[in-house]
Coordinates of C-alpha atoms and ligand atoms in Angstrom, one line a residue:
M292 CA 77.7 -96.9 -10.2
Q293 CA 75.4 -97.6 -13.1
G294 CA 76.7 -98.5 -16.5
F295 CA 77.3 -95.5 -18.7
N296 CA 78.4 -97.3 -21.8
K297 CA 77.1 -100.1 -23.9
Y298 CA 80.0 -102.5 -23.4
Y299 CA 78.7 -106.1 -23.3
P300 CA 81.2 -108.3 -21.5
P301 CA 82.0 -111.8 -22.9
D302 CA 80.1 -113.6 -20.2
Y303 CA 77.0 -111.4 -20.6
D304 CA 74.0 -113.6 -21.5
G305 CA 70.9 -111.7 -22.8
E306 CA 68.6 -114.5 -21.9
K307 CA 69.8 -114.6 -18.3
H308 CA 70.7 -111.0 -17.5
K309 CA 68.1 -109.2 -19.7
S310 CA 69.9 -105.8 -19.3
L311 CA 73.4 -104.4 -18.6
N312 CA 72.1 -102.8 -15.4
A313 CA 70.8 -106.2 -14.2
Y314 CA 74.1 -107.8 -15.2
R315 CA 76.0 -105.4 -13.0
G316 CA 73.3 -105.5 -10.3
K317 CA 72.6 -101.8 -10.6
H318 CA 69.5 -99.7 -10.9
A319 CA 69.1 -97.5 -13.9
L320 CA 69.0 -94.4 -11.6
G321 CA 72.2 -95.6 -9.9
D322 CA 73.0 -94.4 -6.4
R323 CA 70.0 -92.2 -6.2
A324 CA 67.8 -95.3 -6.0
R325 CA 69.6 -96.8 -3.1
K326 CA 66.6 -96.3 -0.8
L327 CA 64.0 -97.2 -3.3
D328 CA 63.0 -100.2 -1.2
Q329 CA 61.7 -97.7 1.4
G330 CA 59.9 -95.7 -1.3
I331 CA 62.6 -93.0 -1.2
L332 CA 64.3 -91.5 -4.3
I333 CA 67.1 -89.1 -3.9
T334 CA 66.4 -86.0 -5.9
R335 CA 67.9 -82.5 -6.2
F336 CA 65.5 -80.2 -4.4
E337 CA 65.7 -76.4 -4.4
L338 CA 64.3 -74.4 -1.5
P339 CA 61.2 -72.6 -2.7
F340 CA 61.4 -69.9 0.1
N341 CA 63.6 -68.6 2.9
I342 CA 63.7 -70.8 6.0
W343 CA 65.4 -70.9 9.4
C344 CA 67.0 -74.2 10.3
G345 CA 65.3 -75.6 13.5
T346 CA 68.5 -77.1 14.8
C347 CA 71.2 -74.4 14.2
N348 CA 68.8 -71.5 13.8
N349 CA 70.7 -70.3 10.7
H350 CA 68.9 -68.5 7.9
I351 CA 68.9 -70.5 4.7
G352 CA 68.0 -68.6 1.5
M353 CA 65.6 -69.5 -1.2
G354 CA 67.2 -71.4 -4.0
V355 CA 69.7 -73.4 -1.9
R356 CA 69.8 -77.0 -3.3
Y357 CA 69.9 -80.2 -1.4
N358 CA 70.0 -83.9 -2.2
A359 CA 66.6 -84.5 -0.7
E360 CA 64.9 -87.8 0.0
K361 CA 61.7 -87.6 -2.0
K362 CA 58.9 -89.8 -0.8
K363 CA 55.2 -90.0 -1.5
I364 CA 53.2 -89.6 1.7
G365 CA 49.7 -89.3 0.5
N366 CA 47.2 -88.0 -2.0
Y367 CA 45.1 -84.9 -2.5
Y368 CA 42.3 -86.4 -4.7
S369 CA 44.4 -88.1 -7.3
T370 CA 47.4 -85.8 -6.9
P371 CA 50.3 -87.3 -4.9
I372 CA 51.7 -85.4 -2.0
F373 CA 55.5 -85.6 -1.9
E374 CA 57.7 -85.0 1.1
F375 CA 61.3 -83.8 0.7
R376 CA 63.7 -84.6 3.6
C377 CA 66.8 -82.5 3.5
K378 CA 69.9 -82.4 5.7
C379 CA 71.0 -78.8 6.7
H380 CA 74.3 -77.9 5.1
L381 CA 75.3 -75.9 8.2
C382 CA 74.6 -78.5 10.8
D383 CA 73.5 -82.1 11.1
G384 CA 69.8 -81.4 11.5
W385 CA 67.2 -82.6 9.1
F386 CA 64.1 -80.7 8.0
K387 CA 61.1 -81.8 6.0
I388 CA 59.2 -79.9 3.3
Q389 CA 56.1 -81.2 1.6
T390 CA 53.9 -80.3 -1.3
D391 CA 50.4 -78.9 -0.8
P392 CA 48.4 -79.5 -3.9
K393 CA 45.3 -78.0 -2.5
N394 CA 47.0 -74.6 -2.3
T395 CA 49.6 -75.3 -5.0
R396 CA 52.5 -74.5 -2.7
Y397 CA 55.1 -76.1 -0.4
V398 CA 54.9 -76.2 3.4
V399 CA 57.6 -76.9 6.0
T400 CA 56.4 -79.7 8.3
E401 CA 59.4 -80.4 10.5
G402 CA 62.8 -79.2 11.6
A403 CA 62.6 -75.7 10.2
R404 CA 60.7 -72.4 10.1
Q405 CA 59.4 -70.8 7.0
K406 CA 59.8 -67.1 6.6
D407 CA 56.3 -65.8 6.0
E408 CA 56.3 -63.9 2.8
E409 CA 53.1 -65.2 1.3
W410 CA 50.8 -62.8 -0.4
D411 CA 47.4 -63.1 1.3
P412 CA 44.8 -61.9 -1.1
E413 CA 42.0 -62.0 1.5
E414 CA 43.9 -59.8 3.8
N415 CA 44.3 -57.3 0.9
G416 CA 40.6 -57.2 -0.1
G417 CA 40.7 -60.0 -2.7
Y418 CA 39.6 -63.6 -2.5
A419 CA 41.5 -66.8 -2.6
I420 CA 41.7 -68.3 -6.1
H421 CA 42.4 -71.8 -5.0
D422 CA 39.7 -72.0 -2.4
T423 CA 37.6 -74.7 -3.9
E424 CA 35.7 -75.8 -0.8
G425 CA 33.0 -74.0 1.2
N426 CA 32.1 -71.1 -1.0
A427 CA 29.6 -72.0 -3.7
A428 CA 30.1 -70.5 -7.1
P429 CA 28.5 -67.1 -7.5
A430 CA 25.1 -67.2 -9.2
D431 CA 25.3 -66.7 -12.9
P432 CA 22.5 -64.4 -14.0
L433 CA 22.6 -65.7 -17.5
A434 CA 22.4 -69.3 -16.4
A435 CA 19.5 -68.4 -14.2
L436 CA 17.7 -66.7 -17.1
E437 CA 18.2 -69.7 -19.3
K438 CA 16.3 -71.8 -16.7
T439 CA 13.1 -69.8 -16.7
T440 CA 10.1 -71.4 -18.4
D441 CA 9.8 -68.6 -20.9
A442 CA 13.3 -69.1 -22.1
Q443 CA 12.8 -72.8 -22.3
N444 CA 9.6 -72.5 -24.2
H445 CA 11.3 -70.2 -26.7
M446 CA 14.1 -72.7 -27.0
T447 CA 11.9 -75.7 -27.7
K448 CA 9.2 -73.9 -29.8
V449 CA 11.2 -71.4 -31.8
Q450 CA 14.9 -71.9 -31.7
Q451 CA 15.2 -75.6 -32.0
P452 CA 12.8 -76.0 -35.0
R453 CA 14.6 -73.1 -36.7
L454 CA 17.9 -74.7 -36.1
E455 CA 16.5 -78.0 -37.5
E456 CA 15.2 -76.1 -40.6
L457 CA 18.6 -74.5 -41.1
E458 CA 20.3 -77.8 -40.8
E459 CA 18.0 -79.4 -43.3
A460 CA 18.5 -76.6 -45.7
S461 CA 22.2 -76.7 -45.3
E462 CA 22.1 -80.5 -45.9
R463 CA 20.0 -80.1 -49.0
F464 CA 22.3 -77.6 -50.5
N465 CA 25.5 -79.4 -49.6
A466 CA 24.4 -82.9 -50.2
D467 CA 25.6 -83.2 -53.8
P468 CA 27.7 -80.1 -54.7
Y469 CA 28.8 -81.6 -58.0
A470 CA 25.2 -82.1 -59.3
L471 CA 24.2 -78.6 -58.2
S472 CA 27.2 -77.0 -59.8
R473 CA 26.5 -78.9 -63.0
K474 CA 22.9 -77.7 -63.1
V475 CA 23.9 -74.1 -62.5
R476 CA 26.6 -74.2 -65.1
K477 CA 24.2 -75.7 -67.7
H478 CA 21.8 -72.9 -67.0
F479 CA 24.5 -70.3 -67.4
R480 CA 25.7 -71.8 -70.6
A481 CA 22.2 -71.7 -72.1
E482 CA 21.8 -68.0 -71.0
K483 CA 25.2 -67.2 -72.5
K484 CA 24.2 -68.7 -75.8
V485 CA 21.0 -66.6 -76.0
E486 CA 22.9 -63.5 -75.0
Q487 CA 25.6 -64.0 -77.7
K488 CA 23.0 -64.7 -80.4
K489 CA 21.2 -61.4 -79.5
R490 CA 24.5 -59.5 -79.5
T491 CA 25.5 -60.7 -82.9
A492 CA 22.0 -59.9 -84.3
D493 CA 22.2 -56.4 -82.7
D494 CA 25.7 -55.8 -84.0
E495 CA 24.5 -56.8 -87.5
I496 CA 21.7 -54.3 -87.4
K497 CA 23.8 -51.5 -85.9
N498 CA 26.4 -52.1 -88.7
R499 CA 23.8 -52.1 -91.4
Y500 CA 22.2 -48.8 -90.3
G501 CA 25.3 -47.1 -89.0
L502 CA 23.9 -46.9 -85.5
P503 CA 26.2 -45.9 -82.6
E504 CA 27.8 -48.9 -80.9
E505 CA 26.5 -48.0 -77.4
L506 CA 22.9 -47.8 -78.6
N507 CA 20.7 -50.3 -76.6
L508 CA 18.3 -52.1 -78.9
A509 CA 15.2 -53.3 -77.1
S510 CA 14.5 -57.0 -77.5
A511 CA 11.3 -56.8 -79.5
R512 CA 11.7 -60.3 -80.8
D513 CA 9.6 -62.0 -78.1
D514 CA 7.7 -59.0 -76.7
E515 CA 4.4 -58.1 -78.4
G516 CA 4.0 -55.1 -76.2
T517 CA 7.2 -53.5 -77.4
I518 CA 6.3 -54.1 -81.1
S519 CA 2.9 -52.5 -80.8
E520 CA 4.4 -49.6 -78.8
A521 CA 7.1 -49.1 -81.5
K522 CA 4.4 -49.2 -84.2
A523 CA 2.3 -46.6 -82.4
A524 CA 5.3 -44.3 -81.9
W525 CA 6.2 -44.7 -85.6
A526 CA 2.6 -43.9 -86.6
K527 CA 2.6 -40.9 -84.3
G528 CA 5.9 -39.6 -85.7
K529 CA 4.7 -40.1 -89.3
R530 CA 1.4 -38.2 -88.5
E531 CA 3.3 -35.3 -87.0
L532 CA 5.7 -35.2 -90.0
E533 CA 2.7 -35.2 -92.4
Q534 CA 1.1 -32.4 -90.4
R535 CA 4.3 -30.3 -90.5
Q536 CA 4.7 -30.9 -94.2
S537 CA 1.1 -29.9 -94.8
E538 CA 1.6 -26.8 -92.6
A539 CA 4.7 -25.9 -94.5
A540 CA 2.9 -26.4 -97.8
K541 CA 0.1 -24.1 -96.6
R542 CA 2.7 -21.5 -95.5
R543 CA 4.4 -21.8 -98.8
K544 CA 1.1 -21.2 -100.6
L545 CA 0.7 -18.1 -98.4
G546 CA 4.1 -16.9 -99.4
H547 CA 6.2 -17.7 -96.4
S548 CA 8.6 -19.7 -98.5
Q549 CA 11.6 -18.9 -96.2
T550 CA 10.4 -21.6 -93.7
S551 CA 12.1 -24.8 -94.3
I552 CA 11.6 -28.1 -92.7
S553 CA 14.7 -29.7 -91.4
L554 CA 14.0 -33.4 -91.3
P555 CA 16.3 -35.6 -89.3
A556 CA 18.4 -37.7 -91.7
S557 CA 17.5 -40.9 -89.9
T558 CA 13.8 -40.5 -90.6
S559 CA 14.3 -41.4 -94.2
L560 CA 14.8 -45.0 -93.6
P561 CA 16.4 -47.0 -96.3
A562 CA 15.4 -50.2 -94.6
S563 CA 11.8 -50.3 -95.6
S564 CA 12.3 -52.0 -98.9
S565 CA 15.3 -54.3 -98.1
A566 CA 14.1 -55.5 -94.7
K567 CA 10.7 -56.5 -96.1
K568 CA 12.6 -58.8 -98.5
K569 CA 14.4 -60.4 -95.7
G570 CA 11.1 -61.6 -94.2
G571 CA 9.4 -61.5 -90.8
A572 CA 12.5 -62.2 -88.8
L573 CA 13.8 -58.7 -89.2
D574 CA 10.4 -57.0 -88.9
S575 CA 10.4 -56.8 -85.2
L576 CA 14.0 -55.5 -85.2
R577 CA 13.0 -52.9 -87.7
S578 CA 10.2 -51.8 -85.5
T579 CA 12.7 -51.3 -82.7
I580 CA 14.8 -49.1 -84.8
L581 CA 11.8 -47.2 -86.0
Q582 CA 10.9 -46.6 -82.4
N583 CA 14.4 -45.3 -81.6
T584 CA 14.4 -43.0 -84.6
A585 CA 10.9 -41.8 -83.8
R586 CA 12.1 -40.9 -80.3
N587 CA 15.2 -39.3 -81.6
S588 CA 13.2 -37.1 -84.0
L589 CA 10.8 -36.1 -81.2
R590 CA 13.7 -35.2 -78.9
R591 CA 15.5 -33.2 -81.5
R592 CA 12.5 -31.0 -82.1
Ligands
ZN252 ZN1 71.0 -76.3 10.5

């Protein structure tokens, strides 16, 4: 019996005995290791299928357990093949069952007869899953296609350079994320400043002339085209106004005094004198407003 506790007797010498089991002259596995010198270990073995004992001819059901002598009897590639030698519980006969790694199952080799209950896939129109020998793997059409010269040419001339390019690009963009991020943020900050400056200037003008909040002022500041366009529109509006005034005057002379000209209030700009005093900075903005008002007056007509 192996030692179950950790009691160290007074005459136990660690240097000499090394372990408690060695001190008692026992194996760690106890009685189960009594045939270890023959390569046999006693293990509990459960019948994996129904058998008939070869000696007493009794039926022994699946799941009956025995203290079997387990022994390694060979190898299938690197997988050991174990044999279990059991003594029938109904008689004194012995039978042997061993593992079959090739087919991942157990086989009775001696002293008994196995009840044949195996499912045979080949018999039922299938094929054996574990049959690794003989039959070559079925040809893979995709693998065959990959081996054609066309496919290989495409691979080396198109796909690989493309992959390399993508890798390079990815490396370039991911090499120094901090520096890139800083660059982008700097750019955004500059843009934001310009945007804010423009908005405050626009708001100032809108407040001064009582323009609606949602009115979009064109940025004429740095666009010569817009300025000239606005000036042209203004000149055109002025001309039309003069024409109408002269027509009205003519009509008045002819006695049609009931016709009145309704001028839009915004056309009488109060900005002309004050803005000129402010200098050239507001000139372009004024032209923008003039453009807007000219358009409005045309639309209202
Ligand atoms: Zn028996």
